[in-house]
mmCIF file of C-alpha atoms in Angstrom:
data_model
loop_
_atom_site.group_PDB
_atom_site.id
_atom_site.type_symbol
_atom_site.label_atom_id
_atom_site.label_comp_id
_atom_site.label_asym_id
_atom_site.label_seq_id
_atom_site.Cartn_x
_atom_site.Cartn_y
_atom_site.Cartn_z
ATOM 1 C CA MET A 36 113.038 146.036 10.777
ATOM 2 C CA ALA A 37 114.491 148.415 8.209
ATOM 3 C CA PRO A 38 116.115 146.724 5.178
ATOM 4 C CA ARG A 39 119.892 146.493 5.309
ATOM 5 C CA LYS A 40 121.810 149.080 3.307
ATOM 6 C CA LEU A 41 125.252 148.868 1.743
ATOM 7 C CA ASN A 42 127.712 151.176 3.510
ATOM 8 C CA ILE A 43 129.728 152.762 0.722
ATOM 9 C CA ALA A 44 132.393 155.448 0.396
ATOM 10 C CA CYS A 45 133.359 157.620 -2.565
ATOM 11 C CA ALA A 46 137.032 158.210 -3.326
ATOM 12 C CA GLY A 47 137.594 161.332 -5.399
ATOM 13 C CA LEU A 48 135.153 164.244 -5.569
ATOM 14 C CA GLY A 49 135.995 165.864 -8.880
ATOM 15 C CA ARG A 50 133.450 166.147 -11.675
ATOM 16 C CA MET A 51 132.651 162.449 -11.848
ATOM 17 C CA GLY A 52 133.255 161.623 -8.195
ATOM 18 C CA ALA A 53 130.813 164.275 -7.006
ATOM 19 C CA ARG A 54 128.135 162.824 -9.273
ATOM 20 C CA HIS A 55 128.776 159.321 -7.971
ATOM 21 C CA ALA A 56 128.618 160.574 -4.401
ATOM 22 C CA LEU A 57 125.280 162.314 -4.914
ATOM 23 C CA ASN A 58 123.842 159.312 -6.760
ATOM 24 C CA PHE A 59 124.704 156.937 -3.938
ATOM 25 C CA LEU A 60 123.519 159.486 -1.374
ATOM 26 C CA ASN A 61 120.195 160.432 -2.956
ATOM 27 C CA ARG A 62 119.272 158.028 -5.752
ATOM 28 C CA THR A 63 120.311 154.568 -4.559
ATOM 29 C CA PRO A 64 117.782 153.502 -1.900
ATOM 30 C CA ARG A 65 119.673 150.390 -0.817
ATOM 31 C CA ALA A 66 122.983 152.206 -0.316
ATOM 32 C CA GLN A 67 124.175 154.538 2.408
ATOM 33 C CA LEU A 68 127.043 156.908 1.643
ATOM 34 C CA VAL A 69 129.016 156.945 4.885
ATOM 35 C CA ALA A 70 132.372 158.399 3.873
ATOM 36 C CA ALA A 71 134.199 160.284 1.128
ATOM 37 C CA PHE A 72 137.848 160.935 0.361
ATOM 38 C CA THR A 73 139.607 163.760 -1.431
ATOM 39 C CA PRO A 74 142.980 165.467 -0.924
ATOM 40 C CA ASP A 75 141.780 168.586 -2.784
ATOM 41 C CA PRO A 76 140.819 171.506 -0.489
ATOM 42 C CA ARG A 77 138.214 172.791 -2.966
ATOM 43 C CA GLU A 78 136.574 169.394 -3.121
ATOM 44 C CA VAL A 79 136.647 169.174 0.668
ATOM 45 C CA GLU A 80 134.736 172.444 0.845
ATOM 46 C CA TRP A 81 132.168 171.114 -1.626
ATOM 47 C CA ALA A 82 131.790 167.976 0.467
ATOM 48 C CA ARG A 83 131.290 169.993 3.655
ATOM 49 C CA VAL A 84 128.272 171.636 2.024
ATOM 50 C CA HIS A 85 126.759 168.761 0.020
ATOM 51 C CA LEU A 86 127.712 165.577 1.874
ATOM 52 C CA GLU A 87 128.614 166.249 5.502
ATOM 53 C CA PRO A 88 125.127 167.489 6.539
ATOM 54 C CA SER A 89 123.820 164.019 5.595
ATOM 55 C CA GLY A 90 126.254 162.350 7.970
ATOM 56 C CA VAL A 91 129.019 161.589 5.459
ATOM 57 C CA VAL A 92 132.474 161.646 7.072
ATOM 58 C CA ILE A 93 135.070 163.462 4.946
ATOM 59 C CA TYR A 94 138.618 162.118 4.792
ATOM 60 C CA THR A 95 141.772 163.571 3.254
ATOM 61 C CA ASP A 96 143.672 160.293 3.768
ATOM 62 C CA TYR A 97 142.525 157.357 1.632
ATOM 63 C CA ASP A 98 143.962 154.689 3.939
ATOM 64 C CA GLU A 99 142.115 156.205 6.896
ATOM 65 C CA MET A 100 138.866 156.202 4.942
ATOM 66 C CA LEU A 101 139.239 152.465 4.311
ATOM 67 C CA LYS A 102 139.250 151.986 8.098
ATOM 68 C CA HIS A 103 135.860 153.698 8.485
ATOM 69 C CA ALA A 104 133.721 151.575 10.799
ATOM 70 C CA GLY A 105 131.261 149.372 8.927
ATOM 71 C CA LEU A 106 132.501 150.340 5.464
ATOM 72 C CA GLU A 107 131.633 147.652 2.896
ATOM 73 C CA ALA A 108 132.256 149.132 -0.546
ATOM 74 C CA VAL A 109 134.172 151.896 -2.322
ATOM 75 C CA VAL A 110 133.441 153.733 -5.550
ATOM 76 C CA ILE A 111 136.694 155.031 -7.009
ATOM 77 C CA ALA A 112 136.663 158.228 -9.062
ATOM 78 C CA THR A 113 140.122 159.592 -8.294
ATOM 79 C CA VAL A 114 142.605 160.697 -10.975
ATOM 80 C CA THR A 115 143.025 157.919 -13.562
ATOM 81 C CA THR A 116 146.624 157.171 -12.600
ATOM 82 C CA ALA A 117 145.469 156.352 -9.051
ATOM 83 C CA HIS A 118 142.577 154.050 -9.988
ATOM 84 C CA ALA A 119 144.502 150.793 -9.777
ATOM 85 C CA GLU A 120 146.324 151.574 -6.544
ATOM 86 C CA ASN A 121 143.110 152.714 -4.863
ATOM 87 C CA ALA A 122 141.190 149.686 -6.154
ATOM 88 C CA ILE A 123 143.806 147.181 -4.989
ATOM 89 C CA LYS A 124 143.990 148.777 -1.538
ATOM 90 C CA ALA A 125 140.206 148.577 -1.207
ATOM 91 C CA ILE A 126 140.150 144.947 -2.358
ATOM 92 C CA GLU A 127 142.906 144.031 0.088
ATOM 93 C CA ALA A 128 140.864 145.771 2.816
ATOM 94 C CA ASP A 129 137.999 143.398 1.886
ATOM 95 C CA LYS A 130 135.751 146.023 0.274
ATOM 96 C CA HIS A 131 133.601 145.693 -2.815
ATOM 97 C CA VAL A 132 134.804 148.063 -5.549
ATOM 98 C CA LEU A 133 133.193 150.069 -8.329
ATOM 99 C CA CYS A 134 136.085 151.703 -10.198
ATOM 100 C CA GLU A 135 135.668 154.389 -12.825
ATOM 101 C CA LYS A 136 137.089 153.550 -16.238
ATOM 102 C CA PRO A 137 139.790 152.767 -17.120
ATOM 103 C CA LEU A 138 141.279 150.573 -14.409
ATOM 104 C CA SER A 139 144.628 152.084 -15.406
ATOM 105 C CA THR A 140 146.376 153.630 -18.392
ATOM 106 C CA SER A 141 148.637 150.556 -18.412
ATOM 107 C CA VAL A 142 147.681 147.020 -19.458
ATOM 108 C CA GLU A 143 149.944 145.430 -16.846
ATOM 109 C CA ILE A 144 148.661 147.598 -14.016
ATOM 110 C CA SER A 145 145.056 147.007 -15.098
ATOM 111 C CA GLN A 146 145.720 143.275 -14.958
ATOM 112 C CA SER A 147 147.034 143.669 -11.411
ATOM 113 C CA VAL A 148 143.565 144.836 -10.348
ATOM 114 C CA VAL A 149 142.014 141.737 -11.939
ATOM 115 C CA ASP A 150 144.596 139.582 -10.166
ATOM 116 C CA ALA A 151 143.842 141.215 -6.811
ATOM 117 C CA ALA A 152 140.105 140.655 -7.337
ATOM 118 C CA SER A 153 140.676 136.999 -8.231
ATOM 119 C CA ARG A 154 142.235 136.488 -4.806
ATOM 120 C CA LYS A 155 139.009 137.730 -3.177
ATOM 121 C CA PRO A 156 136.265 135.960 -5.163
ATOM 122 C CA HIS A 157 133.608 136.856 -2.572
ATOM 123 C CA LEU A 158 133.988 140.549 -3.451
ATOM 124 C CA LYS A 159 132.191 142.359 -6.267
ATOM 125 C CA VAL A 160 134.721 144.330 -8.311
ATOM 126 C CA MET A 161 133.436 146.179 -11.365
ATOM 127 C CA CYS A 162 134.802 148.738 -13.829
ATOM 128 C CA GLY A 163 132.316 151.543 -14.493
ATOM 129 C CA PHE A 164 131.553 151.301 -18.197
ATOM 130 C CA SER A 165 128.459 153.457 -17.920
ATOM 131 C CA ARG A 166 127.059 152.838 -21.399
ATOM 132 C CA ARG A 167 126.413 149.215 -20.469
ATOM 133 C CA PHE A 168 123.719 150.549 -18.136
ATOM 134 C CA ASP A 169 122.070 152.848 -20.665
ATOM 135 C CA ALA A 170 118.562 151.757 -21.698
ATOM 136 C CA SER A 171 119.139 152.432 -25.406
ATOM 137 C CA TYR A 172 122.406 150.495 -25.555
ATOM 138 C CA ARG A 173 120.818 147.597 -23.683
ATOM 139 C CA ASP A 174 117.907 147.597 -26.097
ATOM 140 C CA ALA A 175 120.318 147.536 -29.039
ATOM 141 C CA PHE A 176 122.298 144.685 -27.488
ATOM 142 C CA ASP A 177 119.154 142.608 -26.948
ATOM 143 C CA ARG A 178 118.254 143.118 -30.602
ATOM 144 C CA VAL A 179 121.728 142.087 -31.753
ATOM 145 C CA ASP A 180 121.676 139.105 -29.404
ATOM 146 C CA SER A 181 118.322 137.963 -30.795
ATOM 147 C CA GLY A 182 119.720 137.953 -34.330
ATOM 148 C CA ALA A 183 117.627 140.902 -35.507
ATOM 149 C CA ILE A 184 120.384 142.268 -37.790
ATOM 150 C CA GLY A 185 122.075 139.010 -38.655
ATOM 151 C CA ARG A 186 125.758 138.654 -37.827
ATOM 152 C CA PRO A 187 127.250 141.936 -36.524
ATOM 153 C CA SER A 188 130.182 142.721 -38.793
ATOM 154 C CA ILE A 189 130.974 146.446 -38.723
ATOM 155 C CA PHE A 190 130.914 148.559 -35.589
ATOM 156 C CA ARG A 191 131.191 152.350 -35.764
ATOM 157 C CA SER A 192 131.171 154.385 -32.563
ATOM 158 C CA GLN A 193 132.212 157.813 -31.319
ATOM 159 C CA THR A 194 132.724 159.806 -28.140
ATOM 160 C CA CYS A 195 132.657 163.515 -28.917
ATOM 161 C CA ASP A 196 132.880 166.092 -26.127
ATOM 162 C CA LYS A 197 131.706 169.680 -26.285
ATOM 163 C CA LEU A 198 134.622 172.062 -26.615
ATOM 164 C CA ASP A 199 135.908 173.193 -23.221
ATOM 165 C CA PRO A 200 137.854 176.445 -23.778
ATOM 166 C CA SER A 201 139.134 176.412 -20.184
ATOM 167 C CA GLY A 202 142.028 174.127 -21.112
ATOM 168 C CA PHE A 203 140.848 171.353 -18.791
ATOM 169 C CA PHE A 204 141.508 168.577 -21.296
ATOM 170 C CA VAL A 205 145.043 169.832 -21.925
ATOM 171 C CA SER A 206 146.016 169.539 -18.266
ATOM 172 C CA TYR A 207 144.004 166.322 -17.898
ATOM 173 C CA ALA A 208 145.902 164.735 -20.811
ATOM 174 C CA GLU A 209 148.952 164.440 -18.549
ATOM 175 C CA PHE A 210 147.118 161.712 -16.605
ATOM 176 C CA SER A 211 144.386 160.424 -18.941
ATOM 177 C CA GLY A 212 146.426 157.969 -21.002
ATOM 178 C CA GLY A 213 145.412 159.708 -24.221
ATOM 179 C CA ILE A 214 142.230 160.253 -26.159
ATOM 180 C CA PHE A 215 141.763 156.593 -27.121
ATOM 181 C CA VAL A 216 142.236 155.335 -23.547
ATOM 182 C CA ASP A 217 140.172 158.127 -22.017
ATOM 183 C CA CYS A 218 137.387 158.780 -24.556
ATOM 184 C CA ASN A 219 137.173 155.793 -26.882
ATOM 185 C CA ILE A 220 137.539 153.285 -24.043
ATOM 186 C CA HIS A 221 133.726 153.392 -23.856
ATOM 187 C CA ASP A 222 133.385 152.643 -27.563
ATOM 188 C CA ILE A 223 135.997 149.892 -27.367
ATOM 189 C CA ASP A 224 134.115 148.251 -24.515
ATOM 190 C CA LEU A 225 130.900 148.452 -26.535
ATOM 191 C CA ALA A 226 132.588 146.784 -29.512
ATOM 192 C CA LEU A 227 133.689 143.927 -27.278
ATOM 193 C CA TRP A 228 130.159 143.696 -25.871
ATOM 194 C CA TYR A 229 128.368 143.600 -29.229
ATOM 195 C CA PHE A 230 130.973 141.518 -31.082
ATOM 196 C CA GLY A 231 131.487 139.194 -28.126
ATOM 197 C CA GLN A 232 133.909 139.386 -25.222
ATOM 198 C CA ASP A 233 135.914 136.529 -26.753
ATOM 199 C CA SER A 234 136.733 138.593 -29.871
ATOM 200 C CA ILE A 235 140.460 138.624 -30.681
ATOM 201 C CA VAL A 236 142.161 141.655 -32.215
ATOM 202 C CA LYS A 237 143.882 141.134 -35.583
ATOM 203 C CA SER A 238 145.201 144.666 -36.222
ATOM 204 C CA VAL A 239 145.081 148.209 -34.875
ATOM 205 C CA VAL A 240 145.835 151.507 -36.590
ATOM 206 C CA ALA A 241 145.120 155.106 -35.579
ATOM 207 C CA THR A 242 145.660 158.690 -36.598
ATOM 208 C CA GLY A 243 144.686 162.095 -35.264
ATOM 209 C CA ILE A 244 145.114 165.866 -35.318
ATOM 210 C CA CYS A 245 145.276 168.827 -32.963
ATOM 211 C CA ALA A 246 142.726 171.084 -34.618
ATOM 212 C CA LEU A 247 142.160 173.555 -31.776
ATOM 213 C CA GLN A 248 144.444 172.602 -28.878
ATOM 214 C CA PRO A 249 148.072 172.253 -30.102
ATOM 215 C CA GLU A 250 149.217 172.148 -26.462
ATOM 216 C CA LEU A 251 148.024 168.533 -26.382
ATOM 217 C CA ARG A 252 151.047 167.534 -28.444
ATOM 218 C CA LYS A 253 153.323 167.908 -25.418
ATOM 219 C CA HIS A 254 151.364 165.027 -23.856
ATOM 220 C CA LYS A 255 151.486 163.003 -27.109
ATOM 221 C CA ASP A 256 147.757 163.464 -27.517
ATOM 222 C CA VAL A 257 145.275 164.977 -29.991
ATOM 223 C CA ASP A 258 141.866 166.632 -29.868
ATOM 224 C CA ASN A 259 140.510 164.473 -32.719
ATOM 225 C CA GLY A 260 141.388 160.814 -33.178
ATOM 226 C CA VAL A 261 140.313 158.029 -35.528
ATOM 227 C CA GLY A 262 141.098 154.376 -34.919
ATOM 228 C CA VAL A 263 140.334 151.188 -36.835
ATOM 229 C CA VAL A 264 140.455 147.780 -35.159
ATOM 230 C CA GLU A 265 140.151 144.560 -37.144
ATOM 231 C CA PHE A 266 139.117 141.411 -35.290
ATOM 232 C CA TRP A 267 139.763 137.846 -36.349
ATOM 233 C CA GLY A 268 136.629 136.282 -37.784
ATOM 234 C CA GLY A 269 135.742 139.087 -40.156
ATOM 235 C CA LYS A 270 134.743 142.008 -37.904
ATOM 236 C CA VAL A 271 135.895 145.626 -38.009
ATOM 237 C CA ALA A 272 135.423 148.462 -35.510
ATOM 238 C CA TYR A 273 135.863 152.156 -36.357
ATOM 239 C CA PHE A 274 136.290 154.651 -33.508
ATOM 240 C CA TYR A 275 136.166 158.446 -33.556
ATOM 241 C CA SER A 276 136.880 160.737 -30.627
ATOM 242 C CA SER A 277 136.783 164.522 -30.415
ATOM 243 C CA ARG A 278 137.237 167.289 -27.849
ATOM 244 C CA MET A 279 135.810 170.095 -29.968
ATOM 245 C CA MET A 280 132.118 169.596 -30.685
ATOM 246 C CA ALA A 281 130.456 173.017 -30.970
ATOM 247 C CA ALA A 282 126.830 172.053 -30.309
ATOM 248 C CA GLY A 283 127.354 169.751 -27.335
ATOM 249 C CA GLN A 284 128.010 166.119 -26.445
ATOM 250 C CA HIS A 285 127.486 163.641 -29.282
ATOM 251 C CA ASP A 286 128.159 160.008 -28.443
ATOM 252 C CA MET A 287 126.677 157.592 -30.980
ATOM 253 C CA THR A 288 127.052 154.033 -32.211
ATOM 254 C CA GLU A 289 126.147 151.999 -35.276
ATOM 255 C CA ILE A 290 126.119 148.208 -35.365
ATOM 256 C CA ILE A 291 125.970 146.970 -38.958
ATOM 257 C CA GLY A 292 125.002 143.350 -39.488
ATOM 258 C CA THR A 293 124.508 141.001 -42.400
ATOM 259 C CA ASN A 294 120.751 141.620 -42.280
ATOM 260 C CA GLY A 295 120.343 145.182 -41.037
ATOM 261 C CA LYS A 296 121.746 148.006 -38.929
ATOM 262 C CA LEU A 297 121.116 149.542 -35.509
ATOM 263 C CA ALA A 298 121.963 153.149 -34.634
ATOM 264 C CA VAL A 299 122.055 154.532 -31.102
ATOM 265 C CA ASN A 300 121.777 158.313 -30.653
ATOM 266 C CA ALA A 301 122.548 159.093 -34.287
ATOM 267 C CA SER A 302 120.437 162.271 -34.004
ATOM 268 C CA PRO A 303 121.156 163.485 -30.455
ATOM 269 C CA THR A 304 118.600 165.445 -28.471
ATOM 270 C CA GLY A 305 118.448 166.735 -24.939
ATOM 271 C CA THR A 306 114.769 167.675 -25.125
ATOM 272 C CA LEU A 307 111.754 166.873 -27.261
ATOM 273 C CA VAL A 308 111.262 170.587 -27.900
ATOM 274 C CA GLU A 309 112.145 171.894 -31.355
ATOM 275 C CA MET A 310 112.861 175.598 -31.795
ATOM 276 C CA HIS A 311 111.327 176.914 -35.022
ATOM 277 C CA GLU A 312 113.058 180.254 -35.544
ATOM 278 C CA PRO A 313 113.644 182.720 -38.402
ATOM 279 C CA THR A 314 117.034 181.122 -39.014
ATOM 280 C CA GLY A 315 115.626 177.587 -39.187
ATOM 281 C CA VAL A 316 114.616 174.650 -36.999
ATOM 282 C CA ARG A 317 116.925 173.438 -34.259
ATOM 283 C CA ARG A 318 117.006 171.373 -31.066
ATOM 284 C CA GLU A 319 119.419 171.394 -28.162
ATOM 285 C CA ILE A 320 121.594 168.438 -27.205
ATOM 286 C CA PRO A 321 123.326 167.570 -23.886
ATOM 287 C CA HIS A 322 126.360 169.718 -23.130
ATOM 288 C CA ASP A 323 128.411 167.000 -21.455
ATOM 289 C CA TYR A 324 128.771 163.241 -21.054
ATOM 290 C CA TYR A 325 126.780 163.141 -17.834
ATOM 291 C CA GLY A 326 123.930 165.018 -19.478
ATOM 292 C CA ARG A 327 123.581 162.136 -21.930
ATOM 293 C CA PHE A 328 124.173 159.241 -19.509
ATOM 294 C CA GLU A 329 122.830 160.560 -16.191
ATOM 295 C CA TYR A 330 120.306 157.756 -15.770
ATOM 296 C CA ALA A 331 122.837 155.115 -16.792
ATOM 297 C CA PHE A 332 124.984 156.164 -13.825
ATOM 298 C CA VAL A 333 121.980 155.869 -11.511
ATOM 299 C CA THR A 334 121.224 152.386 -12.854
ATOM 300 C CA GLU A 335 124.884 151.460 -12.440
ATOM 301 C CA ALA A 336 124.856 152.542 -8.789
ATOM 302 C CA ASN A 337 121.685 150.595 -8.020
ATOM 303 C CA GLU A 338 122.738 147.412 -9.829
ATOM 304 C CA PHE A 339 126.181 147.433 -8.212
ATOM 305 C CA THR A 340 124.555 147.868 -4.810
ATOM 306 C CA ALA A 341 122.143 144.989 -5.456
ATOM 307 C CA ALA A 342 125.017 142.745 -6.580
ATOM 308 C CA CYS A 343 126.861 143.421 -3.316
ATOM 309 C CA LEU A 344 123.868 143.000 -1.013
ATOM 310 C CA ASP A 345 122.250 140.025 -2.767
ATOM 311 C CA ASN A 346 125.426 138.319 -4.017
ATOM 312 C CA LYS A 347 124.228 138.668 -7.608
ATOM 313 C CA ARG A 348 126.494 138.201 -10.584
ATOM 314 C CA LEU A 349 127.894 141.433 -12.009
ATOM 315 C CA PRO A 350 126.657 142.286 -15.539
ATOM 316 C CA PHE A 351 130.111 141.847 -17.116
ATOM 317 C CA LYS A 352 133.522 140.428 -16.235
ATOM 318 C CA LEU A 353 136.322 142.598 -14.861
ATOM 319 C CA SER A 354 138.761 141.017 -17.331
ATOM 320 C CA GLY A 355 136.937 142.856 -20.123
ATOM 321 C CA ALA A 356 138.334 146.102 -18.727
ATOM 322 C CA VAL A 357 141.853 144.822 -19.436
ATOM 323 C CA GLN A 358 140.846 143.933 -23.007
ATOM 324 C CA ALA A 359 139.562 147.473 -23.521
ATOM 325 C CA VAL A 360 142.728 149.067 -22.126
ATOM 326 C CA THR A 361 144.870 146.772 -24.284
ATOM 327 C CA ILE A 362 143.119 147.997 -27.430
ATOM 328 C CA GLY A 363 143.074 151.629 -26.263
ATOM 329 C CA CYS A 364 146.800 151.610 -25.503
ATOM 330 C CA ALA A 365 147.557 149.984 -28.864
ATOM 331 C CA LEU A 366 145.558 152.688 -30.655
ATOM 332 C CA GLN A 367 147.390 155.405 -28.709
ATOM 333 C CA GLU A 368 150.720 153.818 -29.596
ATOM 334 C CA SER A 369 149.759 153.605 -33.270
ATOM 335 C CA LEU A 370 148.692 157.256 -33.187
ATOM 336 C CA ASN A 371 152.130 158.342 -32.005
ATOM 337 C CA SER A 372 154.306 155.847 -33.895
ATOM 338 C CA GLY A 373 152.534 155.825 -37.255
ATOM 339 C CA GLN A 374 152.701 152.035 -37.207
ATOM 340 C CA LYS A 375 149.975 149.495 -37.802
ATOM 341 C CA ILE A 376 150.072 146.930 -35.009
ATOM 342 C CA ASN A 377 149.219 143.309 -35.877
ATOM 343 C CA PHE A 378 148.267 140.360 -33.685
ATOM 344 C CA ASP A 379 148.162 136.619 -34.344
ATOM 345 C CA GLU A 380 145.082 134.430 -33.925
ATOM 346 C CA THR A 381 145.786 133.977 -30.202
ATOM 347 C CA GLY A 382 145.948 137.751 -29.627
ATOM 348 C CA ARG A 383 149.723 137.841 -29.325
ATOM 349 C CA ARG A 384 151.310 140.940 -30.791
ATOM 350 C CA LEU A 385 153.411 140.606 -33.931
ATOM 351 C CA GLU A 386 156.354 142.988 -34.161
ATOM 352 C CA GLY A 387 157.706 144.805 -37.206
ATOM 353 C CA SER A 388 154.553 145.555 -39.223
ATOM 354 C CA LYS A 389 154.200 149.143 -40.404
ATOM 355 C CA LEU A 390 151.857 151.175 -42.546
#
């Protein structure tokens, strides 16, 4: 008898959704991609070529896709503003859910996903923080957890995208929630992972500039942002995000402890080949986020599938996704208001404090 496979569907077939779909179709042996949803005609055409020949049924109506016979799980990679609605509908239809980050650009709406999941405790509902599945970040966490660098005290992390001259990020900013919610949400989640998910924010402050894409200002966003988050208990996190890296994608992290430091991807490389040329020595780095974290996404797909089939515990709690959005939204607010936002020792926001 052939081993049972998880029947899964992919909602959204844009850049990230297409990658998820192909990973579940070709690189997750215990999963079977049975359906996909997109309202975009161009994405439908892509799906006709790349998914339909493998038996994947293409839907342009999300609610109809949820009724697909035998469907057990949904991976959600639709536009960010639809994540929560799509996730809640899938949960209410009794489907396991892997939702791309963030759950929502709103703290309250993100919490509504957690609330919906709590009403269906037999379901596996996970937010896709891909770096948690990266081998290097897991290695670093194990070292921190073992006490190798003493008590982690300073956390410095960045998400820096290669410049996209097409204007994609300008149009995307209308829905993304801003650079701290969209880009630095990964770094924020990492800070909560390495510092401890029970860490409580003490203060948040952010600033930023539009160095190359002034059109972002109409969406109250920037192409370069810096945020500093202080946690109660003597811990500080520094975040940098950028949309204008010339050489390629550079996402890196430093965890500085009382007895040492760990650095992840401080000197990025996409290949072990070095080019020794008349102008000097150089190496190429990944051109986009997926180029750096491709295998993390594959691991994510396989571990989510195993959790659903074998009733295993997910690697992190869904409530952490709300913590990350809370910090990201506070940074975005500070960016636009010029105010430092303070919190008491219970995590409750204190009003009236300014820079």
